[in-house]
Structure formats: C-alpha cells, structure tokens
Amino acid sequence: MTKTRAELKAEAKALLRGHWGTAILLNLIPNILTFVLWFVIVWTGMFRDDVSILAWLFQVLSRIVATLAAVGVSLTYLRWLRDPQRKIRPFRDPFFTFDAGWFVPLLVLAIGIYVYTTLWSMLFLIPGLIKSFSYSQAYLIYQDDRLAGRKPVTPLATITRSRELMYGHKMDYFILMLSFLGWDILGVLTLGIGFLWIAPYQSATYAAFYNDLVQTKAQKQTANDEQPTA
C-alpha cells in the first residue's frame, strides 16, 4: 500500500462531498430490502427448525438477495471512485449484480467464499476471520476482470487472487476496520440514524483501500518489468 488510512478516508470524503444524499440512498435501499425480507422471516416464524421446504427456500433466497445487493453496493462504489463524474442511480446500481451475465458468476463466487470461510472457521474463530480478510477483495477483482474484458476465471482462481492481493495487508485491512469503531458506536448511540452517513463513508473507504492495493501492485509489476536483465 502507498496510502495511509487518513489518506484513504480523505479520498472517500472527497468523493462523497456534495453527494451525500445519493450515497445515503445507495447504501440505504438494499438495507431496507434486507430488513423487509428478514422481518417477513421473523414475523412468520420461518426461522424455526420445523419450517416447511418453501419457508426454507425463502430464507435461502433472502440470503442470496441480501448478499448480492451488498456486493452491488461495494462494486458500485469502486466504479464511482474511479469515475467521480459517474451518474449514480441508487435504485438501480446496487442491483446490477442480478443482471444476466453477472448473477450466476457472483452467486458461485459468494458460495465459494462462504464454504471456504466456514471450513476455516471450523478450526477456530481466528483462522476463519483471517481468511475472511483474505477473500474480502474477490468480488472487486472479478468486476475488474469483467470490465477489462479479461478471460473469465473460476471462482477458486478469483478467491486465490484475492488471497494473494491481501498477502501482507490483512492487518492493514483489520486496522482500517477498527478505525471505524468509534463511528460504529456513534451509529448505535443514535439508534442507527448515524449509519445513514457512516455506511457510505465506510463503503467508499474500503473501495479506496482496494484501489490503492491494485495500483500499488501494478506499479511494482511495472518496475520489475523495467529492470534490465543480466
């Protein structure tokens, strides 16, 4: 990495300045949808062990919708960060992950991440947490490959590339997450109202983190390629 946490957050705030309303809606719409789905599950008692197959399927579909909508938000922030003049459509952009050509690969990738993280968590909580950091950039890597027109790779390969990209940076990511702890506490103290502003701030900062990792890797690769051979 070449940027400090303060620089990443400054980059996020610069992106959001003058666009807070759009950013709030971008994060809020998928969260409202998720809340509605889980409210239905709790209100109807679908969370019980003795529910029907139909109820179980509804729970699974709700998890898929919530996961891919959250992924859509993250991917949209990266696009926005790289193109600040981009017109953001809060009611549409978070859900492009359900479009043809995106839905199946991202779903398979989500399942792969879930399976690997769960398996590592069976050993102990800490290995599972560490692996979740390792796999955290997989969706963003897939989007970059897709938009660049590169040959599609398997979910396993994308997860592996995320692990390689995060090598030596998992602690950086963890500390970056911890740096928002005070904001998270403030969000709780305001009965969730504060998260209307905190969530976009976090999303934009994590997008800046990934973008810095990719740029740093590209710079190192260029420097290695330019080194004269013996």
mmCIF file of C-alpha atoms in Angstrom:
data_model
loop_
_atom_site.group_PDB
_atom_site.id
_atom_site.type_symbol
_atom_site.label_atom_id
_atom_site.label_comp_id
_atom_site.label_asym_id
_atom_site.label_seq_id
_atom_site.Cartn_x
_atom_site.Cartn_y
_atom_site.Cartn_z
ATOM 1 C CA MET A 1 0.000 0.000 0.000
ATOM 2 C CA THR A 2 1.102 3.550 -0.655
ATOM 3 C CA LYS A 3 -1.675 5.472 1.117
ATOM 4 C CA THR A 4 -2.254 5.841 4.827
ATOM 5 C CA ARG A 5 -5.611 5.277 6.477
ATOM 6 C CA ALA A 6 -6.049 9.036 6.745
ATOM 7 C CA GLU A 7 -5.410 9.419 3.018
ATOM 8 C CA LEU A 8 -7.883 6.657 2.158
ATOM 9 C CA LYS A 9 -10.541 8.292 4.295
ATOM 10 C CA ALA A 10 -9.790 11.700 2.809
ATOM 11 C CA GLU A 11 -10.252 10.208 -0.648
ATOM 12 C CA ALA A 12 -13.604 8.755 0.439
ATOM 13 C CA LYS A 13 -14.787 12.052 1.898
ATOM 14 C CA ALA A 14 -13.745 13.908 -1.247
ATOM 15 C CA LEU A 15 -15.848 11.518 -3.331
ATOM 16 C CA LEU A 16 -18.881 11.926 -1.083
ATOM 17 C CA ARG A 17 -18.652 15.683 -0.682
ATOM 18 C CA GLY A 18 -21.712 17.218 -2.288
ATOM 19 C CA HIS A 19 -23.178 13.765 -2.994
ATOM 20 C CA TRP A 20 -24.209 12.577 0.452
ATOM 21 C CA GLY A 21 -27.862 12.249 -0.493
ATOM 22 C CA THR A 22 -27.040 9.913 -3.368
ATOM 23 C CA ALA A 23 -24.587 7.935 -1.253
ATOM 24 C CA ILE A 24 -27.083 7.512 1.580
ATOM 25 C CA LEU A 25 -29.697 6.147 -0.793
ATOM 26 C CA LEU A 26 -27.136 3.867 -2.449
ATOM 27 C CA ASN A 27 -26.484 2.153 0.879
ATOM 28 C CA LEU A 28 -29.969 2.503 2.298
ATOM 29 C CA ILE A 29 -32.110 0.924 -0.439
ATOM 30 C CA PRO A 30 -30.500 -2.572 -0.250
ATOM 31 C CA ASN A 31 -30.580 -2.406 3.549
ATOM 32 C CA ILE A 32 -34.293 -1.630 3.538
ATOM 33 C CA LEU A 33 -34.880 -4.580 1.220
ATOM 34 C CA THR A 34 -32.855 -6.851 3.503
ATOM 35 C CA PHE A 35 -34.750 -5.609 6.554
ATOM 36 C CA VAL A 36 -38.094 -6.302 4.899
ATOM 37 C CA LEU A 37 -37.057 -9.821 3.922
ATOM 38 C CA TRP A 38 -35.821 -10.699 7.403
ATOM 39 C CA PHE A 39 -38.846 -9.066 9.014
ATOM 40 C CA VAL A 40 -41.043 -11.408 6.975
ATOM 41 C CA ILE A 41 -38.915 -14.372 8.058
ATOM 42 C CA VAL A 42 -39.119 -13.470 11.763
ATOM 43 C CA TRP A 43 -42.773 -12.379 11.713
ATOM 44 C CA THR A 44 -43.909 -15.586 10.024
ATOM 45 C CA GLY A 45 -41.710 -17.808 12.201
ATOM 46 C CA MET A 46 -39.695 -19.141 9.261
ATOM 47 C CA PHE A 47 -36.536 -19.182 11.386
ATOM 48 C CA ARG A 48 -37.771 -22.192 13.364
ATOM 49 C CA ASP A 49 -36.238 -25.603 12.727
ATOM 50 C CA ASP A 50 -39.546 -27.200 11.801
ATOM 51 C CA VAL A 51 -40.410 -24.900 8.910
ATOM 52 C CA SER A 52 -41.525 -26.152 5.537
ATOM 53 C CA ILE A 53 -39.364 -26.548 2.458
ATOM 54 C CA LEU A 54 -40.996 -23.451 0.989
ATOM 55 C CA ALA A 55 -40.060 -21.391 4.038
ATOM 56 C CA TRP A 56 -36.512 -22.735 3.908
ATOM 57 C CA LEU A 57 -36.248 -21.758 0.240
ATOM 58 C CA PHE A 58 -37.476 -18.269 1.082
ATOM 59 C CA GLN A 59 -34.725 -17.942 3.685
ATOM 60 C CA VAL A 60 -32.094 -19.071 1.194
ATOM 61 C CA LEU A 61 -33.361 -16.674 -1.463
ATOM 62 C CA SER A 62 -33.382 -13.855 1.093
ATOM 63 C CA ARG A 63 -29.746 -14.546 1.944
ATOM 64 C CA ILE A 64 -28.842 -14.510 -1.755
ATOM 65 C CA VAL A 65 -30.662 -11.227 -2.349
ATOM 66 C CA ALA A 66 -29.095 -9.587 0.714
ATOM 67 C CA THR A 67 -25.585 -10.787 -0.174
ATOM 68 C CA LEU A 68 -25.639 -9.816 -3.841
ATOM 69 C CA ALA A 69 -27.251 -6.448 -3.100
ATOM 70 C CA ALA A 70 -24.459 -5.702 -0.620
ATOM 71 C CA VAL A 71 -21.907 -6.793 -3.212
ATOM 72 C CA GLY A 72 -23.589 -4.491 -5.726
ATOM 73 C CA VAL A 73 -23.098 -1.553 -3.374
ATOM 74 C CA SER A 74 -19.385 -2.322 -2.957
ATOM 75 C CA LEU A 75 -18.814 -2.720 -6.689
ATOM 76 C CA THR A 76 -20.708 0.482 -7.438
ATOM 77 C CA TYR A 77 -18.552 2.451 -5.008
ATOM 78 C CA LEU A 78 -15.415 1.250 -6.763
ATOM 79 C CA ARG A 79 -16.820 2.363 -10.128
ATOM 80 C CA TRP A 80 -17.790 5.681 -8.621
ATOM 81 C CA LEU A 81 -14.385 6.184 -7.009
ATOM 82 C CA ARG A 82 -12.640 5.667 -10.326
ATOM 83 C CA ASP A 83 -15.103 7.894 -12.167
ATOM 84 C CA PRO A 84 -16.308 10.629 -9.761
ATOM 85 C CA GLN A 85 -18.439 12.192 -12.509
ATOM 86 C CA ARG A 86 -20.351 8.966 -12.947
ATOM 87 C CA LYS A 87 -24.122 9.297 -12.570
ATOM 88 C CA ILE A 88 -25.185 7.058 -9.687
ATOM 89 C CA ARG A 89 -28.667 5.525 -9.712
ATOM 90 C CA PRO A 90 -29.342 4.419 -6.121
ATOM 91 C CA PHE A 91 -32.468 2.475 -7.055
ATOM 92 C CA ARG A 92 -30.740 0.563 -9.865
ATOM 93 C CA ASP A 93 -26.976 0.374 -9.439
ATOM 94 C CA PRO A 94 -26.877 -1.848 -6.307
ATOM 95 C CA PHE A 95 -28.904 -4.465 -8.143
ATOM 96 C CA PHE A 96 -26.879 -4.819 -11.340
ATOM 97 C CA THR A 97 -25.459 -7.969 -9.732
ATOM 98 C CA PHE A 98 -28.760 -9.646 -10.616
ATOM 99 C CA ASP A 99 -28.340 -8.874 -14.321
ATOM 100 C CA ALA A 100 -27.748 -11.661 -16.807
ATOM 101 C CA GLY A 101 -24.073 -12.447 -17.014
ATOM 102 C CA TRP A 102 -23.342 -11.185 -13.509
ATOM 103 C CA PHE A 103 -25.750 -13.104 -11.307
ATOM 104 C CA VAL A 104 -24.514 -16.677 -11.722
ATOM 105 C CA PRO A 105 -20.743 -15.975 -11.504
ATOM 106 C CA LEU A 106 -21.186 -13.742 -8.450
ATOM 107 C CA LEU A 107 -23.501 -16.268 -6.812
ATOM 108 C CA VAL A 108 -20.998 -19.076 -7.345
ATOM 109 C CA LEU A 109 -18.246 -16.810 -6.017
ATOM 110 C CA ALA A 110 -20.335 -15.980 -2.939
ATOM 111 C CA ILE A 111 -20.962 -19.666 -2.280
ATOM 112 C CA GLY A 112 -17.252 -20.418 -2.677
ATOM 113 C CA ILE A 113 -16.281 -17.679 -0.220
ATOM 114 C CA TYR A 114 -18.919 -18.883 2.241
ATOM 115 C CA VAL A 115 -17.762 -22.504 2.035
ATOM 116 C CA TYR A 116 -14.052 -21.703 2.419
ATOM 117 C CA THR A 117 -14.641 -19.262 5.276
ATOM 118 C CA THR A 118 -16.934 -21.732 7.067
ATOM 119 C CA LEU A 119 -14.419 -24.557 6.737
ATOM 120 C CA TRP A 120 -11.636 -22.405 8.168
ATOM 121 C CA SER A 121 -13.945 -21.234 10.976
ATOM 122 C CA MET A 122 -14.495 -24.863 11.976
ATOM 123 C CA LEU A 123 -10.847 -24.972 13.023
ATOM 124 C CA PHE A 124 -11.246 -21.907 15.208
ATOM 125 C CA LEU A 125 -12.731 -18.426 15.036
ATOM 126 C CA ILE A 126 -9.432 -16.649 14.344
ATOM 127 C CA PRO A 127 -8.484 -18.650 11.189
ATOM 128 C CA GLY A 128 -11.961 -18.032 9.801
ATOM 129 C CA LEU A 129 -11.673 -14.310 10.488
ATOM 130 C CA ILE A 130 -8.251 -14.115 8.866
ATOM 131 C CA LYS A 131 -9.488 -15.950 5.779
ATOM 132 C CA SER A 132 -12.483 -13.645 5.537
ATOM 133 C CA PHE A 133 -9.982 -10.786 5.204
ATOM 134 C CA SER A 134 -8.042 -12.760 2.595
ATOM 135 C CA TYR A 135 -11.144 -13.306 0.479
ATOM 136 C CA SER A 136 -12.600 -9.816 1.006
ATOM 137 C CA GLN A 137 -11.426 -8.408 -2.336
ATOM 138 C CA ALA A 138 -12.648 -11.282 -4.532
ATOM 139 C CA TYR A 139 -15.797 -9.544 -5.815
ATOM 140 C CA LEU A 140 -13.863 -6.413 -6.732
ATOM 141 C CA ILE A 141 -11.253 -8.479 -8.565
ATOM 142 C CA TYR A 142 -13.967 -10.258 -10.520
ATOM 143 C CA GLN A 143 -15.501 -6.934 -11.545
ATOM 144 C CA ASP A 144 -12.145 -5.562 -12.694
ATOM 145 C CA ASP A 145 -11.552 -8.654 -14.819
ATOM 146 C CA ARG A 146 -15.045 -8.498 -16.255
ATOM 147 C CA LEU A 147 -14.936 -4.791 -17.133
ATOM 148 C CA ALA A 148 -11.427 -5.084 -18.573
ATOM 149 C CA GLY A 149 -12.590 -7.835 -20.895
ATOM 150 C CA ARG A 150 -10.162 -10.334 -19.466
ATOM 151 C CA LYS A 151 -10.886 -14.027 -19.799
ATOM 152 C CA PRO A 152 -13.286 -15.148 -17.055
ATOM 153 C CA VAL A 153 -11.624 -17.155 -14.318
ATOM 154 C CA THR A 154 -13.074 -19.721 -11.975
ATOM 155 C CA PRO A 155 -14.352 -18.673 -8.549
ATOM 156 C CA LEU A 156 -11.477 -20.583 -6.963
ATOM 157 C CA ALA A 157 -8.959 -18.622 -9.039
ATOM 158 C CA THR A 158 -10.619 -15.326 -8.093
ATOM 159 C CA ILE A 159 -10.516 -16.254 -4.412
ATOM 160 C CA THR A 160 -6.862 -17.212 -4.768
ATOM 161 C CA ARG A 161 -6.054 -13.871 -6.391
ATOM 162 C CA SER A 162 -7.794 -12.070 -3.547
ATOM 163 C CA ARG A 163 -5.689 -14.020 -1.082
ATOM 164 C CA GLU A 164 -2.534 -13.089 -2.997
ATOM 165 C CA LEU A 165 -3.529 -9.422 -3.207
ATOM 166 C CA MET A 166 -4.177 -9.307 0.542
ATOM 167 C CA TYR A 167 -0.899 -11.031 1.407
ATOM 168 C CA GLY A 168 0.843 -8.715 3.854
ATOM 169 C CA HIS A 169 -2.176 -6.394 4.024
ATOM 170 C CA LYS A 170 -4.682 -8.284 6.162
ATOM 171 C CA MET A 171 -3.593 -6.393 9.268
ATOM 172 C CA ASP A 172 -3.891 -3.112 7.350
ATOM 173 C CA TYR A 173 -7.466 -4.040 6.466
ATOM 174 C CA PHE A 174 -8.258 -5.102 10.023
ATOM 175 C CA ILE A 175 -6.891 -1.864 11.483
ATOM 176 C CA LEU A 176 -8.802 0.122 8.867
ATOM 177 C CA MET A 177 -11.991 -1.607 10.004
ATOM 178 C CA LEU A 178 -11.139 -0.950 13.652
ATOM 179 C CA SER A 179 -10.598 2.727 12.886
ATOM 180 C CA PHE A 180 -14.351 2.979 12.281
ATOM 181 C CA LEU A 181 -15.189 1.537 15.710
ATOM 182 C CA GLY A 182 -15.844 4.964 17.193
ATOM 183 C CA TRP A 183 -18.164 5.809 14.306
ATOM 184 C CA ASP A 184 -19.963 2.486 14.720
ATOM 185 C CA ILE A 185 -20.518 3.187 18.414
ATOM 186 C CA LEU A 186 -21.875 6.615 17.488
ATOM 187 C CA GLY A 187 -24.212 4.950 15.000
ATOM 188 C CA VAL A 188 -25.561 2.687 17.736
ATOM 189 C CA LEU A 189 -25.958 5.575 20.180
ATOM 190 C CA THR A 190 -28.013 7.476 17.604
ATOM 191 C CA LEU A 191 -30.307 4.443 17.267
ATOM 192 C CA GLY A 192 -28.967 3.696 13.803
ATOM 193 C CA ILE A 193 -29.551 7.143 12.343
ATOM 194 C CA GLY A 194 -25.821 7.870 12.236
ATOM 195 C CA PHE A 195 -25.268 4.875 9.983
ATOM 196 C CA LEU A 196 -27.006 6.769 7.177
ATOM 197 C CA TRP A 197 -23.749 8.727 6.870
ATOM 198 C CA ILE A 198 -21.323 6.207 8.354
ATOM 199 C CA ALA A 199 -22.146 3.355 5.935
ATOM 200 C CA PRO A 200 -21.343 5.374 2.761
ATOM 201 C CA TYR A 201 -18.156 6.660 4.404
ATOM 202 C CA GLN A 202 -17.060 3.095 5.150
ATOM 203 C CA SER A 203 -18.036 1.764 1.709
ATOM 204 C CA ALA A 204 -16.108 4.497 -0.098
ATOM 205 C CA THR A 205 -13.063 3.996 2.141
ATOM 206 C CA TYR A 206 -12.972 0.236 1.523
ATOM 207 C CA ALA A 207 -13.213 0.901 -2.228
ATOM 208 C CA ALA A 208 -10.250 3.268 -1.907
ATOM 209 C CA PHE A 209 -8.350 0.573 0.008
ATOM 210 C CA TYR A 210 -8.798 -1.938 -2.819
ATOM 211 C CA ASN A 211 -7.970 0.642 -5.471
ATOM 212 C CA ASP A 212 -4.732 1.513 -3.683
ATOM 213 C CA LEU A 213 -3.770 -2.161 -3.409
ATOM 214 C CA VAL A 214 -4.307 -2.682 -7.135
ATOM 215 C CA GLN A 215 -2.405 0.462 -8.099
ATOM 216 C CA THR A 216 0.497 -0.449 -5.824
ATOM 217 C CA LYS A 217 0.673 -3.941 -7.295
ATOM 218 C CA ALA A 218 0.610 -2.539 -10.840
ATOM 219 C CA GLN A 219 3.403 -0.073 -10.019
ATOM 220 C CA LYS A 220 5.570 -2.842 -8.585
ATOM 221 C CA GLN A 221 4.907 -5.018 -11.616
ATOM 222 C CA THR A 222 5.863 -2.179 -13.965
ATOM 223 C CA ALA A 223 9.041 -1.517 -12.003
ATOM 224 C CA ASN A 224 10.003 -5.200 -12.189
ATOM 225 C CA ASP A 225 9.331 -5.330 -15.921
ATOM 226 C CA GLU A 226 11.539 -2.289 -16.494
ATOM 227 C CA GLN A 227 14.503 -3.734 -14.627
ATOM 228 C CA PRO A 228 17.279 -4.708 -17.049
ATOM 229 C CA THR A 229 18.063 -8.359 -17.298
ATOM 230 C CA ALA A 230 21.598 -9.648 -16.964
#
